Coordinates of C-alpha atoms and ligand atoms in Angstrom, one line a residue:
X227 CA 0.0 0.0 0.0
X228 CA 2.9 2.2 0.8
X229 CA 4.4 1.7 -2.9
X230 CA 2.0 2.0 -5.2
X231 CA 1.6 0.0 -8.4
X232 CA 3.9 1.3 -11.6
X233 CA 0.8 2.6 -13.4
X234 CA -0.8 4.2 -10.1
X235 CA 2.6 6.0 -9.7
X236 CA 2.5 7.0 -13.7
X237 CA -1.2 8.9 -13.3
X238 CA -0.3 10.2 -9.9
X239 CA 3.1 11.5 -11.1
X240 CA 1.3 13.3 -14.8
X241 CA -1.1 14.7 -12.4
X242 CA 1.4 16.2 -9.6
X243 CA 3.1 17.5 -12.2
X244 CA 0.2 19.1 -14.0
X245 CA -1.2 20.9 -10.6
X246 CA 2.4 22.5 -9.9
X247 CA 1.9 23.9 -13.4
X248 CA -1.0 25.0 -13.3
X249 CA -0.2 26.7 -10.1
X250 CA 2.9 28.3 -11.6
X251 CA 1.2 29.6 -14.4
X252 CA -2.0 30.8 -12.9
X253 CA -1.5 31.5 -9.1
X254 CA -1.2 35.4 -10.3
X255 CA -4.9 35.8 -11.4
X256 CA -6.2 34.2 -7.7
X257 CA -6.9 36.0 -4.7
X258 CA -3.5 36.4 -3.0
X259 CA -5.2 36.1 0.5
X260 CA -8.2 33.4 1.3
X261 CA -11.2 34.4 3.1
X262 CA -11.1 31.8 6.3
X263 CA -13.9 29.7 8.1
X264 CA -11.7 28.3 11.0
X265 CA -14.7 25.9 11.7
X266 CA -15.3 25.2 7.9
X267 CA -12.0 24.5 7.0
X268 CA -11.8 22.0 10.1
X269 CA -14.5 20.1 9.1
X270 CA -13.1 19.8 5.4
X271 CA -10.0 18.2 6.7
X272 CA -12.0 16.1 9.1
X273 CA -13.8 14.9 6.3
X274 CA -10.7 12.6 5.4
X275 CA -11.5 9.6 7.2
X276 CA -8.8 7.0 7.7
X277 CA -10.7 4.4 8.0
X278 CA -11.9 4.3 4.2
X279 CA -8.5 5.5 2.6
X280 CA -8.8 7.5 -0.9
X281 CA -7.6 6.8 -4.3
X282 CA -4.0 8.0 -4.8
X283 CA -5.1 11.0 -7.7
X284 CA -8.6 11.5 -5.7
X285 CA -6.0 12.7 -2.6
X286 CA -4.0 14.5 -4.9
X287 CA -6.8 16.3 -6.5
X288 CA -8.3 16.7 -2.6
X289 CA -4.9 18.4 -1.4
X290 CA -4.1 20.8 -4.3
X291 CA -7.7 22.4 -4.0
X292 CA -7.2 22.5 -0.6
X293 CA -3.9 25.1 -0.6
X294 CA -5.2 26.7 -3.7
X295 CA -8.3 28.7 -1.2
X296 CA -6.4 28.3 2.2
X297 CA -3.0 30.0 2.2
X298 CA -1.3 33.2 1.5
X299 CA 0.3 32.9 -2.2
X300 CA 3.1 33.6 -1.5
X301 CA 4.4 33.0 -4.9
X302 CA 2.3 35.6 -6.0
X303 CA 3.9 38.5 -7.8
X304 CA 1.5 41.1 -5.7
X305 CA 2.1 39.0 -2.5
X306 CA 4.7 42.3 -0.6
X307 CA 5.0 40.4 2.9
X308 CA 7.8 39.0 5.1
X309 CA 10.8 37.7 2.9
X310 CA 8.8 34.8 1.4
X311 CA 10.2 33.9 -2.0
X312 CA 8.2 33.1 -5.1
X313 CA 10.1 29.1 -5.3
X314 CA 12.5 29.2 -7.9
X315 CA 11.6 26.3 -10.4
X316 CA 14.9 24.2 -10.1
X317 CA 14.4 24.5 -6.2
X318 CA 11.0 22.8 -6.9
X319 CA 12.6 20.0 -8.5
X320 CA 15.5 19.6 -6.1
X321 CA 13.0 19.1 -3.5
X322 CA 10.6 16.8 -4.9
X323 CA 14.2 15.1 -5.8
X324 CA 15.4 15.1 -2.5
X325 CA 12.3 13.8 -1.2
X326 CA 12.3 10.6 -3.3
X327 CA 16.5 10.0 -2.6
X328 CA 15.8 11.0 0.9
X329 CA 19.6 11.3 1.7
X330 CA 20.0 10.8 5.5
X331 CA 22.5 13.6 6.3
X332 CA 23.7 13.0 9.9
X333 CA 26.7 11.0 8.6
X334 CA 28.6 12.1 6.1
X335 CA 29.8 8.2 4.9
X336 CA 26.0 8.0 4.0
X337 CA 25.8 10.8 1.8
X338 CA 29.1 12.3 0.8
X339 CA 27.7 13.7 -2.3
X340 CA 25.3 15.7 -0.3
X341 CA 27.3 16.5 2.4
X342 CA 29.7 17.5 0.1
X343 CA 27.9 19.5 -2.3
X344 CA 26.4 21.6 1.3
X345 CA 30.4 22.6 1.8
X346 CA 31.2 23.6 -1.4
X347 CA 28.0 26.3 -1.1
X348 CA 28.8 27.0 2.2
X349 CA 32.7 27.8 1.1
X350 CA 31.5 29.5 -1.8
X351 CA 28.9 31.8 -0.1
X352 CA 31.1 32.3 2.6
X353 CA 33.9 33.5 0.4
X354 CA 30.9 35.8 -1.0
X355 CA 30.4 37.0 2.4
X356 CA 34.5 38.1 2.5
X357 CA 35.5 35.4 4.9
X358 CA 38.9 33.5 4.2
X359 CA 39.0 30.4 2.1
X360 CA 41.2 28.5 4.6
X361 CA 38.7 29.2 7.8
X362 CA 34.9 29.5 6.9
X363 CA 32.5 26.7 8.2
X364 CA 29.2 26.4 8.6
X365 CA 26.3 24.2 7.5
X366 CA 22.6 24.3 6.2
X367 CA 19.9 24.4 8.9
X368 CA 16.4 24.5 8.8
X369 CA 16.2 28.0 8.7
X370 CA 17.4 31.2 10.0
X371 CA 16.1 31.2 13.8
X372 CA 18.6 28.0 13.8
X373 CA 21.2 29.6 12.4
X374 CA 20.8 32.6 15.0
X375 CA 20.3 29.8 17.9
X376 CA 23.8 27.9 16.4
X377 CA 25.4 31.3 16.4
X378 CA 24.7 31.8 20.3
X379 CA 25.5 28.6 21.3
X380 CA 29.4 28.9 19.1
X381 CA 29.6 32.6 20.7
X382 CA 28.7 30.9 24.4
X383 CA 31.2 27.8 24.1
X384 CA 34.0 30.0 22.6
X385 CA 33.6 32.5 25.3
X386 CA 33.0 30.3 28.4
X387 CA 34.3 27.1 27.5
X388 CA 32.9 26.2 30.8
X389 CA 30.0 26.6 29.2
X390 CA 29.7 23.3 27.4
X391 CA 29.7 20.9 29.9
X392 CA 28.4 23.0 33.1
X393 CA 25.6 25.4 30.8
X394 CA 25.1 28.4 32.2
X395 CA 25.3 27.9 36.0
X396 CA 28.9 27.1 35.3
X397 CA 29.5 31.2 34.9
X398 CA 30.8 33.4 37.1
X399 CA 27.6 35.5 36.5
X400 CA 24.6 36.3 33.9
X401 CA 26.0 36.5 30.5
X402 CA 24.7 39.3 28.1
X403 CA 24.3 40.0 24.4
X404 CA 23.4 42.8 22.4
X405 CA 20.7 43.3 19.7
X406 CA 19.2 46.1 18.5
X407 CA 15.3 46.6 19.3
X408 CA 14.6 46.3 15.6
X409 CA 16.7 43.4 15.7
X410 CA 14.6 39.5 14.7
X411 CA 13.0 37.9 17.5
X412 CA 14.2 35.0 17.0
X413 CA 17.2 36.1 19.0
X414 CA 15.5 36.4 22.4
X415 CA 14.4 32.5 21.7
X416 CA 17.5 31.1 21.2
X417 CA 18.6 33.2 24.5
X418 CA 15.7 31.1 25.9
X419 CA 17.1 27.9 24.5
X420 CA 20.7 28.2 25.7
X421 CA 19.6 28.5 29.5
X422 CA 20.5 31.8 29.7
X423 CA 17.4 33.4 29.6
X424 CA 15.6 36.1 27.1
X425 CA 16.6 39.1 29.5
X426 CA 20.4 38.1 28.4
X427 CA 19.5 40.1 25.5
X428 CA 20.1 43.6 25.8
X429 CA 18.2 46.3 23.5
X430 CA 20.4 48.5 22.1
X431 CA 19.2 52.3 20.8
X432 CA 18.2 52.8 17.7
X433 CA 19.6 56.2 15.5
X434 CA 16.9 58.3 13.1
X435 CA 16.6 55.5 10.5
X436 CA 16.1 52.2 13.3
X437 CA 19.4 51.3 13.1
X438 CA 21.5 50.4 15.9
X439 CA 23.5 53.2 17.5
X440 CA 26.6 51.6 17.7
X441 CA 27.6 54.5 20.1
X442 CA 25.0 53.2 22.5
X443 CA 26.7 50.2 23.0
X444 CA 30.2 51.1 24.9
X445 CA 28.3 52.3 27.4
X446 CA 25.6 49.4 28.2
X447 CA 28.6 47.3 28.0
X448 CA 30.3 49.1 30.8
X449 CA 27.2 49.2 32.5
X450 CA 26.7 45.4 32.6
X451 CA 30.1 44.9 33.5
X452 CA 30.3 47.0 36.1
X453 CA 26.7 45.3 37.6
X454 CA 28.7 41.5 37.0
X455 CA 27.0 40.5 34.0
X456 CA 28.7 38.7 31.5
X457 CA 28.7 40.5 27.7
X458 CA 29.7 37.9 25.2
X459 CA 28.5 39.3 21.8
X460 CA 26.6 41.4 19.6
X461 CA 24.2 40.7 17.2
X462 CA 24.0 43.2 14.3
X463 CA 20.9 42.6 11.8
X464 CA 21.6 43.5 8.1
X465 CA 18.1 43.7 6.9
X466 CA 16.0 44.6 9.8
X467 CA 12.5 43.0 9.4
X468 CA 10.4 45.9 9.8
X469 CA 12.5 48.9 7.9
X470 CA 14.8 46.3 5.8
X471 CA 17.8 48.6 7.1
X472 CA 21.3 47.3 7.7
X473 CA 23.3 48.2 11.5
X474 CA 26.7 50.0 10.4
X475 CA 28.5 46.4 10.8
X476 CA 31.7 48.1 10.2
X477 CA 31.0 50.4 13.3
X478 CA 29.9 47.7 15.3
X479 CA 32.8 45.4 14.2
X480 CA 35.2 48.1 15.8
X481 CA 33.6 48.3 19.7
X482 CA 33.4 44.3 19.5
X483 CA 36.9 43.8 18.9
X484 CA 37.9 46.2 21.3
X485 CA 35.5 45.0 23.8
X486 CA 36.5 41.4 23.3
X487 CA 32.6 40.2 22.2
X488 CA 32.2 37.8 19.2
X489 CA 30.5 39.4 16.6
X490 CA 26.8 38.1 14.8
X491 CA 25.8 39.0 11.2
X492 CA 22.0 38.3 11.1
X493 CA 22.1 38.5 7.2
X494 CA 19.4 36.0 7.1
X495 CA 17.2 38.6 4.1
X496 CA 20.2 41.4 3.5
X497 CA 23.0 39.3 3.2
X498 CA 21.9 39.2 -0.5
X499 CA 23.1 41.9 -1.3
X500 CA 26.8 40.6 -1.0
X501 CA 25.9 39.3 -4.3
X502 CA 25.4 42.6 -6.4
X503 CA 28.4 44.8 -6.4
X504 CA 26.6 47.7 -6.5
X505 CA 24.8 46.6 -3.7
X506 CA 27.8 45.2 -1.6
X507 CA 28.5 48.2 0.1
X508 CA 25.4 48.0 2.4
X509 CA 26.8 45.1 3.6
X510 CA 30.3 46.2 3.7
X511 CA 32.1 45.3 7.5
X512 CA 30.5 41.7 7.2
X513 CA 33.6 40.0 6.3
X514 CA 34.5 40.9 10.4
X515 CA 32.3 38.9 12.0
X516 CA 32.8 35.8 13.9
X517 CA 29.3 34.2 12.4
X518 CA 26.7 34.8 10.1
X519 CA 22.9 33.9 9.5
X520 CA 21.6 33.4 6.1
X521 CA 18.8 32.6 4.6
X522 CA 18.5 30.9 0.9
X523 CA 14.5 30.5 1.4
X524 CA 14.6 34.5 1.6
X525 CA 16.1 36.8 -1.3
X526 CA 17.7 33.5 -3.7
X527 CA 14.0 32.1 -3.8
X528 CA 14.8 28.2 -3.2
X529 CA 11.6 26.9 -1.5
X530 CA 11.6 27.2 2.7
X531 CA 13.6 26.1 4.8
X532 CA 17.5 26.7 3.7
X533 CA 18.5 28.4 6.5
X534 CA 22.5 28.6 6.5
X535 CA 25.3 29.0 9.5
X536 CA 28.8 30.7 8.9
X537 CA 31.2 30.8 11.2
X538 CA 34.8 31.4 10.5
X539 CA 36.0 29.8 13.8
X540 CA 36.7 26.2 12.2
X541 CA 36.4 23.7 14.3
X542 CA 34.4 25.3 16.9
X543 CA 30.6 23.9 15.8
X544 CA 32.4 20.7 16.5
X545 CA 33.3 21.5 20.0
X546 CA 29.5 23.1 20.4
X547 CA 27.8 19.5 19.4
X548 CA 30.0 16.7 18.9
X549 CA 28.9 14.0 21.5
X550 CA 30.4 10.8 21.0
X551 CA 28.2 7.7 20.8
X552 CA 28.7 4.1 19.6
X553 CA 26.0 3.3 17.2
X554 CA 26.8 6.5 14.8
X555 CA 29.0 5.3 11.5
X556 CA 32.3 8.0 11.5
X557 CA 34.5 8.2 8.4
X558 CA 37.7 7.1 9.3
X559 CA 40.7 8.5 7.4
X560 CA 39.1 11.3 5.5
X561 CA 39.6 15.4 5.8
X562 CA 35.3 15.4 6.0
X563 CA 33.0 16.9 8.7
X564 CA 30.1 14.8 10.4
X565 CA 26.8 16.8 10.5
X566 CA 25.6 15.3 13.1
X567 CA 29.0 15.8 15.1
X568 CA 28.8 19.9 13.7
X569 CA 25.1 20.9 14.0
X570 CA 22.0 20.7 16.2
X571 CA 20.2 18.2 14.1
X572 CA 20.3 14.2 13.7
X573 CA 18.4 13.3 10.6
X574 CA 18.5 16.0 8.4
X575 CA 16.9 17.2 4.9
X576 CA 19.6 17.7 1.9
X577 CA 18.1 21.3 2.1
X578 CA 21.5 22.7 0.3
X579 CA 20.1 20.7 -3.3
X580 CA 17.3 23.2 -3.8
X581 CA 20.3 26.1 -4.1
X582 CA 22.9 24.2 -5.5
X583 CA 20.4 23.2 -8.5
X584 CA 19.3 27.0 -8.8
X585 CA 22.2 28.1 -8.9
X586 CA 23.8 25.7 -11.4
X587 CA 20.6 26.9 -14.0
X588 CA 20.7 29.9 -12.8
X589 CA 24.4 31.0 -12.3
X590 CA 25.8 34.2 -9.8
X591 CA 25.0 36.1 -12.8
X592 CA 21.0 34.9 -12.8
X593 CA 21.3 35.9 -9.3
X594 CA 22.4 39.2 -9.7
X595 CA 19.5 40.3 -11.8
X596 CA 17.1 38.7 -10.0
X597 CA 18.0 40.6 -6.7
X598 CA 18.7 43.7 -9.1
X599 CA 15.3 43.9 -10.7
X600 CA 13.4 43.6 -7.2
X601 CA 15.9 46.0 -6.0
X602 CA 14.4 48.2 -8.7
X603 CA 10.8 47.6 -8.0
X604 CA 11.4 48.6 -4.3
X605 CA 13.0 51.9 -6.1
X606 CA 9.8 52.1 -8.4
X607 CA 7.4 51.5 -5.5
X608 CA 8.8 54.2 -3.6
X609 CA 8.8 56.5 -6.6
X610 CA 5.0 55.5 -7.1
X611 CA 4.1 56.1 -3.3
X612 CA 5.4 59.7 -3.4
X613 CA 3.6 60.6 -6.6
X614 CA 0.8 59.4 -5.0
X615 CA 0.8 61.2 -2.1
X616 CA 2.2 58.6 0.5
X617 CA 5.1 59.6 2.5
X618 CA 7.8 57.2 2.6
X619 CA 9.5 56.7 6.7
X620 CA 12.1 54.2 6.3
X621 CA 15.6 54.4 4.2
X622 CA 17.2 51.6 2.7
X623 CA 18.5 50.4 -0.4
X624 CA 16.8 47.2 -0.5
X625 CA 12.8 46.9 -1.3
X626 CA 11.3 47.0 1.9
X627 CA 9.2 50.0 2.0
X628 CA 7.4 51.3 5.5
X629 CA 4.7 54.4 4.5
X630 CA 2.3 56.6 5.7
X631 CA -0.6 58.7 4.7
X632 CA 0.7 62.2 3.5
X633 CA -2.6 63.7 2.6
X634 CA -3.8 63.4 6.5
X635 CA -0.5 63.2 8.2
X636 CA -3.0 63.5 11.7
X637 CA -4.7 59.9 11.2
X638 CA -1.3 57.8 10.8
X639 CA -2.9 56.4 13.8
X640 CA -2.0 52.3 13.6
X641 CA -5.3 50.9 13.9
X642 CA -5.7 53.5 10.6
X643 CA -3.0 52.3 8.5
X644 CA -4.4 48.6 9.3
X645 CA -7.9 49.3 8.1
X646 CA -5.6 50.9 5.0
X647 CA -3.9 47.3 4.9
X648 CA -7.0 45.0 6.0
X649 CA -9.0 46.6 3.2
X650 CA -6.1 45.8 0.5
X651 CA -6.0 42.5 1.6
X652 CA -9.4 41.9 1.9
X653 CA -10.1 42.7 -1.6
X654 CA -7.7 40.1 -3.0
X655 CA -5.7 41.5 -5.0
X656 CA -2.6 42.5 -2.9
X657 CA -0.8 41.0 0.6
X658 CA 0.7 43.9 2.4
X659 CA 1.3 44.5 6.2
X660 CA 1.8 47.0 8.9
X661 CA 4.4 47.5 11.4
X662 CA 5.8 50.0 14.1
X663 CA 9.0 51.3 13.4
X664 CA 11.4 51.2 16.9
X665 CA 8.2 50.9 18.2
X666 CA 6.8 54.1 18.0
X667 CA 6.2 55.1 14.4
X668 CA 3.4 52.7 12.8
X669 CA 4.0 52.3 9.1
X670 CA 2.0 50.2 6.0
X671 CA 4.8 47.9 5.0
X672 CA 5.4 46.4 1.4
X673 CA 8.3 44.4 0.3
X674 CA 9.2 43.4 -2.7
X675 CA 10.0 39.2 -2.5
X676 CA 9.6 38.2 -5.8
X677 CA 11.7 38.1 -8.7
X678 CA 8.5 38.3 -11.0
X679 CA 6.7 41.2 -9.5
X680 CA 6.3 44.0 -12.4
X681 CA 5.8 47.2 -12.9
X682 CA 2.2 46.9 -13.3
X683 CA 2.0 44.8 -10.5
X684 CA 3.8 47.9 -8.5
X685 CA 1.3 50.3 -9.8
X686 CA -1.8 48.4 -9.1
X687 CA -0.7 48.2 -5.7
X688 CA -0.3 51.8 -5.5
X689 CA -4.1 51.9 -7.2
X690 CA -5.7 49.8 -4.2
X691 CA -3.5 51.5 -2.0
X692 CA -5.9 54.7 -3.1
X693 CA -9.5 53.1 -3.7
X694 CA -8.5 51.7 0.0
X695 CA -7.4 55.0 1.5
X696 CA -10.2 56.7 0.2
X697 CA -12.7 54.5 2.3
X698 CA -11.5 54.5 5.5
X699 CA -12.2 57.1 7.4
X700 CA -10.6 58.9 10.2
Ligands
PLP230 C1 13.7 35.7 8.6 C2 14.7 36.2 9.6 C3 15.1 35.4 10.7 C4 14.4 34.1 11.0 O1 14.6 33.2 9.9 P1 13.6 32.0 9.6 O2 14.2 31.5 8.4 O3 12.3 32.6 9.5 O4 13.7 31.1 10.8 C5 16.0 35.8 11.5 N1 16.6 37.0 11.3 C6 16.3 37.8 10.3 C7 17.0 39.1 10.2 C8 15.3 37.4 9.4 O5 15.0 38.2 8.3

């Protein structure tokens, strides 16, 4: 029953194939957001009973209309949300490949072709990144709060060694790290998750355009220090989630080498922009930190999760995880890393084939103008806005743009701007958000995540934007 017969597999394969198609090529003319029944949608699922299993096609057929009226496209051109990527086709393929191969990647002896094609993009994308040849490391991980959580855990070990065996009672007091309030959330959980509590997380100021004040931070530092906490790093977020600015790295860089803290890139959306070289320089200062976060399910479009963990400390994610057990194989004799001796997870997905098959197709150069022409619908959208009479409040180079109503400057109000947002979503034909910019200044928020949103698609959203405006009131 598990297998099913050659010809079931031949129908059920013409068909999968058919409704990824189809949902390729029409996904832009449906609604970008479902209306949802919580209770009707429960009962549809319930309506699969177990006990009288399906016909292989009739579940296919079941499932596709399913997630074709409940989810957020977010492959759809006018979809402007959180960094999800419209799934780049040879990603699509990889992971329907990887799927049926189902390489077990905890041992490397078991797959060295995957494990081996994971550290040639890691080498490769760390080299991109600025970090030597001879010392970057890192692996694929399910996605970017993993990578952040890795990057705690490598900063903890290397700065308590203690650390590893004793956790975090082993310290002589409450270690500390620093993040800017605009920095991603997923921070303060993997604070959680390494025992040392969220409050070890320590908001740094923001400066006029929500960007860490890297000034701020000499003095916090002396603060906790003189108070017997611990500071052991600093987190700097290139590509903040709400603005899409970058912290001056290159600042930052300079008061954690002379403070002795290991330095985080959370690159998991801007680190993209290492990748255009007239991009490059918002990223510029990088290539000094200890670790970095990135994420390939974010601006190179390879479907979720492929988050990825640099570190140019080789040999330390082996002192963070290796235990040592009897039953797992080890390659004897070979220069090759273990995954499950180097990162947080056992079994693991070959989630690098999704990029390393986009990339091959697509090449750096593919790349480049597919981050290029979003780049240039941010630059179009904010262009758009202004003729439009929206004022644009955040400043960045990338296509994240935070707005506000200029023609009634008194009702930016947030619960305003939502019914703005609620009422473009409602209708359909647009996904957009609202945020709070270092908490105080509420914003409409639309980015720009996919490589085929045009310039019509830009200018309709401007044109809901307006019909949506006009009927809210104050
Ligand atoms: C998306 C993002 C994360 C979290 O990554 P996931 O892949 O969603 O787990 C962390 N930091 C930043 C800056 C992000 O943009």
């Amino acid at each position: 029953m598990l297998s099913l017969t050659q010809t079931e597999r031949d129908g059920l394969w013409r068909e999968m194939i058919e409704a990824i198609e189809e949902y390729i090529v029409s996904v832009k003319s449906h609604r970008v957001a479902p209306k949802v029944d919580v209770d009707a949608l429960r009962r549809k699922i319930a309506e699969v009973d177990f006990e009288r299993p399906m016909v292989p096609r009739a579940a296919l057929r079941w499932v596709t209309g399913l997630m074709w009226n409940h989810q957020v496209h977010t492959p759809h051109p006018r979809y402007y949300g959180l960094f999800n990527p419209n799934p780049a086709t040879m990603g699509i393929a990889a992971d329907a490949l990887v799927a049926a191969f189902n390489p077990q990647m905890a041992a490397w002896g078991h797959n060295p072709a995957a494990c081996e094609i994971e550290r040639y993009l890691v080498a490769l994308l760390g080299e991109k990144f600025g970090y030597p040849r001879e010392s970057v490391t890192g692996s694929f991980t399910t996605a970017g709060a993993e990578a952040n959580h890795t990057a705690l855990l490598c900063a903890l070990v290397h700065a308590f060694p203690a650390y590893r065996t004793g956790g975090a009672r082993a310290l002589d007091g409450p270690p500390v790290l620093y993040a800017s309030s605009e920095s991603h959330h997923s921070v303060v959980k993997a604070a959680r998750l390494c025992g040392i509590g969220g409050d070890a997380v320590v908001d740094v100021p923001l400066d006029a355009e929500y960007k860490m004040d890297p000034a701020a931070l000499p003095p916090l530092i002396e603060r906790d220090r003189s108070q017997g906490r611990l500071p052991f790093m600093v987190v700097a977020t290139l590509g903040t989630t709400s603005a899409g600015v970058m912290d001056p790295i290159d600042r930052i860089a300079d008061v954690a080498g002379r403070e002795g803290l290991w330095l985080h890139a959370d690159a998991a959306w801007g680190g993209a922009a290492a990748l255009v070289p007239e991009l490059a320089p918002c990223v510029e200062g990088i290539a000094r930190s200890d670790s970095i976060t990135f994420d390939a399910h974010k601006f190179l479009s390879v479907p979720m999760g492929a988050g990825m963990f640099f570190t140019r400390h080789r040999g330390l994610p082996e002192r963070v995880f290796a235990v040592d057990t009897g039953y797992m194989p080890l390659t004897r004799g070979e220069p090759v890393e273990e995954p499950h001796r180097t990162t947080m997870q056992w079994s693991r997905r070959f989630a690098g084939l999704k990029l390393f098959m986009s990339l091959a197709v697509a090449g750096w150069k593919g790349y480049e103008e597919a981050i290029r022409h979003q780049t240039a619908m941010g630059d179009l959208l904010r262009e758009r806005l202004r003729a439009a009479d929206w004022q644009v409040v955040n400043r960045t180079p990338l296509p994240t743009v935070c707005f506000s109503d200029a023609r009634d400057p008194g009702g930016n109000g947030l619960e305003r701007l939502r019914c703005i947002s609620d009422a473009v979503i409602a209708s359909g034909r647009a996904w957009i958000s609202t945020t709070t910019l270092g908490g105080r200044v509420p914003a409409i928020r639309a980015c720009v995540t996919n490589y085929a949103t045009s310039a019509d698609d830009i200018g309709a959203l401007v044109a809901d934007l307006d019909a949506a405006r006009a009927g809210v009131s104050r």
